[in-house]
Coordinates of C-alpha atoms and ligand atoms in Angstrom, one line a residue:
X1 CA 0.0 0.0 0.0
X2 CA 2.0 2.4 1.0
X3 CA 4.9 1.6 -1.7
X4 CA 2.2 2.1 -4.3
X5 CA 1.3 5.4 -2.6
X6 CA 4.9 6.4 -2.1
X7 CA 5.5 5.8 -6.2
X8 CA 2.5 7.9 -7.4
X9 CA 3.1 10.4 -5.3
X10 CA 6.6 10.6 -6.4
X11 CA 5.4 10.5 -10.3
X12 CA 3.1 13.4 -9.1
X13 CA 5.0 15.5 -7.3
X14 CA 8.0 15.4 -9.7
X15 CA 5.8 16.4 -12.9
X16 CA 4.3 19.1 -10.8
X17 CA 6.2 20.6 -8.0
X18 CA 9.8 18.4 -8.1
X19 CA 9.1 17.5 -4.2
X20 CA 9.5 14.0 -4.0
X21 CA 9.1 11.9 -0.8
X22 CA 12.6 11.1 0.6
X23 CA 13.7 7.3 -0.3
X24 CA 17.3 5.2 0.3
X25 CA 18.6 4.9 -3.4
X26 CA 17.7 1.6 -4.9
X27 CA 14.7 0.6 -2.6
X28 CA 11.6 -0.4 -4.8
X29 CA 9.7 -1.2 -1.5
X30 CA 8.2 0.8 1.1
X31 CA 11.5 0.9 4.1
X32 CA 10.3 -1.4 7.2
X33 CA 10.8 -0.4 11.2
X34 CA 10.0 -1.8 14.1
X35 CA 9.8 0.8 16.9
X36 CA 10.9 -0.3 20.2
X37 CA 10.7 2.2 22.8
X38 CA 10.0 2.7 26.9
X39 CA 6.7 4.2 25.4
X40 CA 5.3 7.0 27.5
X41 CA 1.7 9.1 27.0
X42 CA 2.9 11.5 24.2
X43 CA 5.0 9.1 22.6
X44 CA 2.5 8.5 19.4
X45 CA 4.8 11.6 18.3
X46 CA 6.8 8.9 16.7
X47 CA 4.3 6.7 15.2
X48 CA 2.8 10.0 13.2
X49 CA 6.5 10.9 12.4
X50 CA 6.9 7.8 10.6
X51 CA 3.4 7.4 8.9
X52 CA 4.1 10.7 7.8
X53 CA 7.2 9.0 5.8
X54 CA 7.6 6.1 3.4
X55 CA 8.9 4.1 6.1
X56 CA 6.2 0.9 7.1
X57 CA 5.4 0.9 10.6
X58 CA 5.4 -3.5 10.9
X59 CA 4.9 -3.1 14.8
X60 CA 5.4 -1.1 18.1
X61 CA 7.5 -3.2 21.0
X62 CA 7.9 -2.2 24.4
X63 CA 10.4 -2.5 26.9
X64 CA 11.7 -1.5 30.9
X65 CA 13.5 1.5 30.9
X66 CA 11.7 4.6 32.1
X67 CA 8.5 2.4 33.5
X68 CA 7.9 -1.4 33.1
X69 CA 7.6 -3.0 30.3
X70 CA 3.5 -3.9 31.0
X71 CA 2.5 0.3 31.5
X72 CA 4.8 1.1 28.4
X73 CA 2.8 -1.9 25.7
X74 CA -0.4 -0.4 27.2
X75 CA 0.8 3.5 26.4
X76 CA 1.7 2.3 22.7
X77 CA -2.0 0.7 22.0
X78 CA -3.2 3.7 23.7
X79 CA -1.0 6.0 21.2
X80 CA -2.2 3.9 18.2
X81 CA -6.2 4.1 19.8
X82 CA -5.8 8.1 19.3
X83 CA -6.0 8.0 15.9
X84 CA -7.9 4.7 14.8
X85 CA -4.3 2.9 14.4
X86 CA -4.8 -0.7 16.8
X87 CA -6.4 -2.7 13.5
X88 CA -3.1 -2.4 11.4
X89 CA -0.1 -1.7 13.9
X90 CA 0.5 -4.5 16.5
X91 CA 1.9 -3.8 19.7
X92 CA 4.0 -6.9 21.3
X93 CA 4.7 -6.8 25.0
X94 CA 8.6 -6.8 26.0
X95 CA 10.4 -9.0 28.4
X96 CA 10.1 -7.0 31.8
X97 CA 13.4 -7.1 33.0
X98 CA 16.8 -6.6 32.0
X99 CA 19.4 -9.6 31.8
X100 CA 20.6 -9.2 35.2
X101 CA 19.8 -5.9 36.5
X102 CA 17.2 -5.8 39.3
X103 CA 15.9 -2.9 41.6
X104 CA 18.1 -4.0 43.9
X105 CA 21.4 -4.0 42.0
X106 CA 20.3 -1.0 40.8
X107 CA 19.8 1.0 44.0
X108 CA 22.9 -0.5 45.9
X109 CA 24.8 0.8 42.8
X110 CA 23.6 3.7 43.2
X111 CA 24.6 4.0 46.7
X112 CA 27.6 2.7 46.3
X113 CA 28.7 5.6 43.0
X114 CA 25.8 8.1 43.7
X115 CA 22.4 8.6 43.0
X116 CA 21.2 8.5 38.9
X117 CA 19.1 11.7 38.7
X118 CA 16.6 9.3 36.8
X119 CA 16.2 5.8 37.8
X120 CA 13.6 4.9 34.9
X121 CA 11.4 1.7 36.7
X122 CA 14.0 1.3 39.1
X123 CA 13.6 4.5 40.7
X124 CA 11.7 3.9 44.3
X125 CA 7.9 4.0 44.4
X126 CA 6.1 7.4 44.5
X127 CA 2.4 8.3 45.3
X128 CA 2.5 11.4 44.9
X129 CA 3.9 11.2 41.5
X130 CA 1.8 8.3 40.2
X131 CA -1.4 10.9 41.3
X132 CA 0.2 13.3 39.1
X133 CA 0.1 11.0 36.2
X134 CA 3.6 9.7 36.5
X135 CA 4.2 5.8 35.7
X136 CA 5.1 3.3 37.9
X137 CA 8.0 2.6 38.9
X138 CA 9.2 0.5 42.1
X139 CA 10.3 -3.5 41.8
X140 CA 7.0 -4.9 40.5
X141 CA 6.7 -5.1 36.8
X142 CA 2.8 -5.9 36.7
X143 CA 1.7 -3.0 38.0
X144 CA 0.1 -0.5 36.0
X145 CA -1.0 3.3 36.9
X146 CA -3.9 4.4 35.0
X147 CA -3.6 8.1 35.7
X148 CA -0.7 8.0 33.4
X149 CA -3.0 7.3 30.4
X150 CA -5.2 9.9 28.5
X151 CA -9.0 10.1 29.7
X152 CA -7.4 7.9 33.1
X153 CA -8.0 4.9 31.9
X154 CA -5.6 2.1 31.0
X155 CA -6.4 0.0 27.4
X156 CA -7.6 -3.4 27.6
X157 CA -4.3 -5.7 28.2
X158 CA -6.2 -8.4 25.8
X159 CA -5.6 -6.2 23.0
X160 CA -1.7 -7.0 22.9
X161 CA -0.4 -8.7 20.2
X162 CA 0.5 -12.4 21.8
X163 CA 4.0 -13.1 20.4
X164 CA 6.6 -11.4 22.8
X165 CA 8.6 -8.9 21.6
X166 CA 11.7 -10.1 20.9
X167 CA 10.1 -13.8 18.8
X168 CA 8.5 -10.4 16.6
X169 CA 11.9 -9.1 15.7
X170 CA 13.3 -11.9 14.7
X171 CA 10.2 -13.2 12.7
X172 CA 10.2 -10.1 10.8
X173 CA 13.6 -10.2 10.0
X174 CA 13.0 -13.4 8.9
X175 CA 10.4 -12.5 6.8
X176 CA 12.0 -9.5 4.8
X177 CA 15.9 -10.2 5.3
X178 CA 17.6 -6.6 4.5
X179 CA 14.8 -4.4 4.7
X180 CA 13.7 -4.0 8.1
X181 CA 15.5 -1.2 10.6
X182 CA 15.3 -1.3 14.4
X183 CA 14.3 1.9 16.0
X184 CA 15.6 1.8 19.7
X185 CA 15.1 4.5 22.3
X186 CA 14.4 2.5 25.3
X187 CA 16.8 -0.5 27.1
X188 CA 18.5 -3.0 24.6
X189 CA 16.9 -6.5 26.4
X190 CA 14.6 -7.4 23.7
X191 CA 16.9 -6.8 20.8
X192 CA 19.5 -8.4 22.7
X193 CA 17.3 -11.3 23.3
X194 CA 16.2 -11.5 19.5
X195 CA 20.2 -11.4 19.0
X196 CA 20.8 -14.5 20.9
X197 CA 17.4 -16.3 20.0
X198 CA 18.5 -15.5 16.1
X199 CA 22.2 -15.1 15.5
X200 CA 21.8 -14.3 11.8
X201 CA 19.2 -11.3 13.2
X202 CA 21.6 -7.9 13.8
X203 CA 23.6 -8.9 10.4
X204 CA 19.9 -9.6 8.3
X205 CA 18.1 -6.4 9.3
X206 CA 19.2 -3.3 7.5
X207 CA 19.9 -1.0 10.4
X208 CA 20.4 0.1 14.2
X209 CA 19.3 3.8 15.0
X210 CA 18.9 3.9 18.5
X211 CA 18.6 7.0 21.3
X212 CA 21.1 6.9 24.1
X213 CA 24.8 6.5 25.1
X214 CA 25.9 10.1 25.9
X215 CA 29.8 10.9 25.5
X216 CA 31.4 13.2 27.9
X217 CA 28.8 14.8 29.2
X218 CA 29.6 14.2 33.2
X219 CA 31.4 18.2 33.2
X220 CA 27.5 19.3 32.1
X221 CA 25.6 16.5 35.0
X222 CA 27.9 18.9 37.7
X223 CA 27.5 22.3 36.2
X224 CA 23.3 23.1 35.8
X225 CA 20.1 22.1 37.7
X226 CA 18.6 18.8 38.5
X227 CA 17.1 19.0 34.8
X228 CA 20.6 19.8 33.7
X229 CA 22.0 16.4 35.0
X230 CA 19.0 14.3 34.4
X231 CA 19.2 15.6 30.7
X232 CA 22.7 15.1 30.0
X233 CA 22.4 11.0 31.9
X234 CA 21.1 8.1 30.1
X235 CA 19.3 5.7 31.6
X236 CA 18.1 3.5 28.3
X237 CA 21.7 1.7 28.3
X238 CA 22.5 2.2 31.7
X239 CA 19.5 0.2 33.0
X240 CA 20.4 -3.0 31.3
X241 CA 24.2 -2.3 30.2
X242 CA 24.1 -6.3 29.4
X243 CA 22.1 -6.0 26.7
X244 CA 23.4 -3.0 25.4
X245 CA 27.3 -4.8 25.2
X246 CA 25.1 -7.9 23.5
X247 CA 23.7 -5.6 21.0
X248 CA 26.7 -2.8 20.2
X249 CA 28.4 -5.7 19.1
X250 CA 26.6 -7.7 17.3
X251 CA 27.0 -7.7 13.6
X252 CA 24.3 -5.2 12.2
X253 CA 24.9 -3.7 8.6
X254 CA 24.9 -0.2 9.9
X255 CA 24.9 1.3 13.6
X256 CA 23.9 4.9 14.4
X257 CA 24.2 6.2 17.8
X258 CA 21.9 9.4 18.2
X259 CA 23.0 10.4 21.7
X260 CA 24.2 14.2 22.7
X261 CA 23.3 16.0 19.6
X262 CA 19.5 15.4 20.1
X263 CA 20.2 17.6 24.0
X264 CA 19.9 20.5 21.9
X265 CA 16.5 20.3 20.2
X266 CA 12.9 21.3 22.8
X267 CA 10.0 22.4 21.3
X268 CA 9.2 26.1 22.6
X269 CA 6.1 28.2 23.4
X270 CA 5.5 28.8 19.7
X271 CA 5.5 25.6 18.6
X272 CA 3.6 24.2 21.1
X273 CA 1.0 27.0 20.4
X274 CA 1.1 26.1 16.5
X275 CA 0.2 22.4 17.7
X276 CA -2.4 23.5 20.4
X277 CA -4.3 25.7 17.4
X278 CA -4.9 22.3 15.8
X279 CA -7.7 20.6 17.9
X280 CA -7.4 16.6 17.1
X281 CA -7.0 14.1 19.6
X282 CA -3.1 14.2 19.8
X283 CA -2.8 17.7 20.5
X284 CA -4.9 17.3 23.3
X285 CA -3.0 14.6 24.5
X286 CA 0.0 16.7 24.1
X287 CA -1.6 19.7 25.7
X288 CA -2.0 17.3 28.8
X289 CA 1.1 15.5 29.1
X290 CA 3.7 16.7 26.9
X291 CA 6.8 17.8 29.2
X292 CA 8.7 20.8 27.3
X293 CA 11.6 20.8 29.6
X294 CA 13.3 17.5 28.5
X295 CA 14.7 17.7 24.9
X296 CA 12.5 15.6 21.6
X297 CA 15.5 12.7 22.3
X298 CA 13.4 9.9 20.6
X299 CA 11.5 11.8 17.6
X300 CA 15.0 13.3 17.3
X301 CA 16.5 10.0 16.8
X302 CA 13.7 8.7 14.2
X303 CA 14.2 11.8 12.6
X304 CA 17.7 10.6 11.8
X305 CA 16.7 7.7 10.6
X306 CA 14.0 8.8 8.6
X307 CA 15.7 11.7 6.9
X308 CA 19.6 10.9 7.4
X309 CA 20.8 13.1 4.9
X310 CA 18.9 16.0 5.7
X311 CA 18.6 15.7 9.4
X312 CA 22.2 15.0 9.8
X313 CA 24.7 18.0 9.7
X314 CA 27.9 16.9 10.4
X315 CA 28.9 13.5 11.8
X316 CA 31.9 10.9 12.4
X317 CA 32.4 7.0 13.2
X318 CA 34.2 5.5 15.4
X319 CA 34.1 2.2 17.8
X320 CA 32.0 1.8 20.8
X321 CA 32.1 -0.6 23.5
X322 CA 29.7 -0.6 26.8
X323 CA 31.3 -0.7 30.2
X324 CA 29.7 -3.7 32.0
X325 CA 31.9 -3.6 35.3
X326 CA 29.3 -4.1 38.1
X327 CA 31.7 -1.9 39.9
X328 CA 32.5 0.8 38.3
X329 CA 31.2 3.8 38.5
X330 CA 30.7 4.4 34.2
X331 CA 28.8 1.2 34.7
X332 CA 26.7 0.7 31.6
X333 CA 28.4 3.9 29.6
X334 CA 29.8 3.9 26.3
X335 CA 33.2 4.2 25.9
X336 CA 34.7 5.1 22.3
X337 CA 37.7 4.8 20.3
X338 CA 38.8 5.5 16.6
X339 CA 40.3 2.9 14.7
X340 CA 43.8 2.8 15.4
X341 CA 43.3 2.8 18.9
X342 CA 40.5 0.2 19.1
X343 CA 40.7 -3.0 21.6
X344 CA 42.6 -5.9 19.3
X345 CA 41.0 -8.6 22.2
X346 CA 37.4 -8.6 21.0
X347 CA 35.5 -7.1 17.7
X348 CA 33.8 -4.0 18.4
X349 CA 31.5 -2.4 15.9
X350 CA 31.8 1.0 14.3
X351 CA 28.7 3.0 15.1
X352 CA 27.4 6.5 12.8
X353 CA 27.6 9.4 15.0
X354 CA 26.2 12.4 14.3
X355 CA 28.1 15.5 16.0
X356 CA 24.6 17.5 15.1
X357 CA 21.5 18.0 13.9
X358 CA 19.2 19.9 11.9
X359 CA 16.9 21.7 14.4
X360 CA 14.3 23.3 12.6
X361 CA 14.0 20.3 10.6
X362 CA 13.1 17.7 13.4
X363 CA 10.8 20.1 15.1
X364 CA 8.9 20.4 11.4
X365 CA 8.8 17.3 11.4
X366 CA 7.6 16.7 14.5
X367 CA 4.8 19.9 14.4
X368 CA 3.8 18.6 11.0
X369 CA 3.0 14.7 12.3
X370 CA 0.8 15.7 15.4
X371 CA -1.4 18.7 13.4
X372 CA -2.0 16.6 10.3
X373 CA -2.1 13.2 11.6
X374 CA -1.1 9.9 9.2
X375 CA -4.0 7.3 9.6
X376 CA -3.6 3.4 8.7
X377 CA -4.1 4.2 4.8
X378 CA -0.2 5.9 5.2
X379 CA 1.3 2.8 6.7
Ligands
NAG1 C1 8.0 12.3 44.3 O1 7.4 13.0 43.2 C2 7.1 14.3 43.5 C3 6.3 14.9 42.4 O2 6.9 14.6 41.2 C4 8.4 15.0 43.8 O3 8.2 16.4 44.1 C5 9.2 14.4 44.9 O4 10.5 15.0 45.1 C6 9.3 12.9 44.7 N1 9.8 12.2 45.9 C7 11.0 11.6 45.9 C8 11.4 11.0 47.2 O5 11.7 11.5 44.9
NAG2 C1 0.2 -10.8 16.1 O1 1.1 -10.2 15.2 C2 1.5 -11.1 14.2 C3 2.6 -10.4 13.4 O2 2.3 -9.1 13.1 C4 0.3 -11.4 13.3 O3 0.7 -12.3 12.3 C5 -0.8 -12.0 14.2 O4 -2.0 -12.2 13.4 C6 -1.1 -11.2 15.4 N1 -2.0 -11.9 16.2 C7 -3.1 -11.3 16.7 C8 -3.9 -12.2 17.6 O5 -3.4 -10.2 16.4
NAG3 C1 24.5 3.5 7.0 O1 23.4 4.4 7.1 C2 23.8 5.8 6.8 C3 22.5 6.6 7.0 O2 21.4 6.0 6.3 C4 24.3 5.8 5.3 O3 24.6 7.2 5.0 C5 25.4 4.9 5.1 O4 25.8 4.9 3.8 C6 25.1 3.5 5.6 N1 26.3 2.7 5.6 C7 26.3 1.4 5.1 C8 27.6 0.7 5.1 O5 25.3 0.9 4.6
NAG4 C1 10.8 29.0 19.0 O1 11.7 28.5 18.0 C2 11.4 29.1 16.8 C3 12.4 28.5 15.8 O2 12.2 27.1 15.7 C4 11.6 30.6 16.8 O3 11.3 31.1 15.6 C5 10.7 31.2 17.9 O4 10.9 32.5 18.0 C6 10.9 30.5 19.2 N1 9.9 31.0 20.2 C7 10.2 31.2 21.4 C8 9.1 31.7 22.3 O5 11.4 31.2 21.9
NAG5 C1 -11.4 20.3 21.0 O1 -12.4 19.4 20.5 C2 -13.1 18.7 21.5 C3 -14.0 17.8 20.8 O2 -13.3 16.9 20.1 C4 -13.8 19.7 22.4 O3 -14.5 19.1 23.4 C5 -12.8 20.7 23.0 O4 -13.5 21.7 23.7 C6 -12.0 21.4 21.8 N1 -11.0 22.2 22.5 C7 -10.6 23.4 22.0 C8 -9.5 24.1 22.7 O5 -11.2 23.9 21.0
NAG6 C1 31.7 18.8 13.2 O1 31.7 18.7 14.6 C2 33.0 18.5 15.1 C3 32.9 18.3 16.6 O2 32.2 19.3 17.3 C4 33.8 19.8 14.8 O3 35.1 19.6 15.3 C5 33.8 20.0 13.3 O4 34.5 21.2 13.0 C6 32.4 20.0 12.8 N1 32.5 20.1 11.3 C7 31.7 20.9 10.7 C8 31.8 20.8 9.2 O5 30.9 21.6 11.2

């Protein structure tokens, strides 16, 4: 469907105006993703991002990062329920904890090098919060907070796709060997799962673009406010820093890590007012929930994959590994290295990253998906 659409509407648009929608050279077929993401109430940013492009949306996933895995499946069908989407976007249900990280490990770690400014799931439990529409977070991965969910009220768990997660990666790799990217901007565990259920799986889908892995930014964590230091710390690798080694080097085609360039892109007053003058059922969900003082890090990372050549202003490659000493206190950080110094004792995998990014153009994008909406005709 939407590779016939994407073609006529490049015929179109080049006898007419000469915009044409933005394909990979040599791609006859509509580009494949799966999204897998901590998803939270205004996350559906990302689904209407990539409607809004060629790319085939083949299913949502969830995983533990920011909440549990449970309350993040139920805010993707609940994204996808805003605009009609559940019939032709599945969402599967992640594993809901990490390889070997608990609450546990997490806070004695934390005691032992200093408190994360965000925990994700791990954090300690928090009334107040949860009344506020926060989601839950504590040691028990079934429970779900329905204030966090638009209109209060948490979807119907029945409506989750069955297969897990991770067996849905590797069955669409399966399926379309090549074509299918993996959008990551919550923990690593499922993909590191589908990596060990599958070993042909990083080398047979096309692509890893994933949000997370900050370098250098501990001078900026000492140097601001709370927000500063919660902006500039990562919790999507540092809560399961396992999977994260498993996946980083695995043998994908192509790697691109999106991590400090997307600090520098918040929507402001005026765009949220440009939204807010469009009345549809995601700008209300925005006008509830949206929180303007963390930066777009996920849509900025789709962005990049979406539109790599636009979005992208300058970036460089080089090796990364993932520091999984239990001790130390860069615990589940990236560490990098270019070539010539790179570790000779095991195969690391050189990973796109972008130095910057093209402001204006992910907040367009962004604006554009929430005011006119894709519906499941675009995917
Ligand atoms: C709990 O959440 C509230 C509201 O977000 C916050 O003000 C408070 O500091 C939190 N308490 C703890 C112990 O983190
Ligand atoms: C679950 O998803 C798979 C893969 O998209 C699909 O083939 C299957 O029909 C879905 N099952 C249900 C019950 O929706
Ligand atoms: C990896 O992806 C980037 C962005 O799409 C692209 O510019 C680059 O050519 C790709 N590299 C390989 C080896 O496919
Ligand atoms: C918000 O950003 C846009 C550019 O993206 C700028 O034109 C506008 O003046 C900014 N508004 C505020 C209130 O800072
Ligand atoms: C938006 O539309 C809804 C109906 O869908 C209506 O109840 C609400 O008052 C409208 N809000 C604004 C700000 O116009
Ligand atoms: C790209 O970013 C790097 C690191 O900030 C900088 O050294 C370099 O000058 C930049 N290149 C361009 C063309 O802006």
């Amino acid at each position: 469907m939407k590779a016939a659409i994407a073609v006529l509407l490049a015929l179109c648009a080049a006898a007419t105006t000469g915009l044409v929608p933005i394909k990979r050279q040599g791609e006859t077929e509509a580009p494949k993703v799966i999204l897998d993401n901590d998803w939270g109430p205004t996350d559906f940013i990302l689904v209407l991002m990539a409607l809004a492009s060629p790319y085939q949306i083949l299913g949502l996933t969830s995983n533990t990062a920011n909440s549990w895995a449970l309350q993040c499946s139920l805010h993707a069908l609940r994204s996808l329920q805003l605009g009609g989407l559940e019939n032709c976007i599945p969402v599967h249900k992640g594993t809901d904890y990490p390889l070997l990280n608990t609450a546990d490990l997490q806070q004695s770690w934390e005691y032992i090098h200093g408190a994360l400014p965000w925990s994700g799931a791990f954090a300690p439990m928090n009334m107040t919060a949860e009344a506020a529409g926060s989601d839950p977070t504590d040691g028990n991965p079934n429970r779900i907070v329905p204030s966090a969910f638009v209109d209060g009220k948490a979807p119907d768990l029945n409506q989750l796709n069955g297969t897990m997660a991770a067996a849905f990666m590797v069955d669409m790799v399966r399926e379309y060997p090549g074509e299918v990217s993996i959008y990551a901007a919550g923990s690593f565990t499922n993909i590191a799962l589908a990596i060990r259920l599958d070993p042909t799986f990083a080398q047979n889908a096309k692509e890893l673009v994933f949000m997370g892995g900050y370098i250098d930014t501990n001078l900026l964590m000492v140097t601001g406010s709370a927000n500063e230091a919660d902006i500039n710390s990562d919790i999507n690798i540092k809560i399961d820093p396992e999977a994260a080694k498993i996946v980083l080097t695995a043998d994908w085609q192509n790697i691109t890590l999106v991590g400090n360039a997307a600090n520098s892109v918040f929507l402001n007053q005026t765009d949220l007012e440009e939204i807010y003058n469009v009345n549809n059922s995601f700008s209300q969900a925005m006008m509830q929930y949206f929180q303007a003082y963390f930066p777009l890090w996920d849509a900025t990372a789709l962005a990049v994959m979406l539109e790599p050549e636009t979005v992208v202003t300058n970036s460089t490659d080089f090796f990364v590994d993932v520091d999984v000493a239990w001790y130390s206190p860069y615990y589940g950080n990236v560490r990098a290295s270019q070539q010539m110094y790179a570790p000779k004792g095991q195969t690391l995998r050189s990973v796109r990253y972008p130095f910057a990014v093209d402001v204006e153009r992910v907040k367009e994008l962004v604006r554009d998906a929430v005011m006119q909406p894709g519906s499941c005709e675009d995917n």
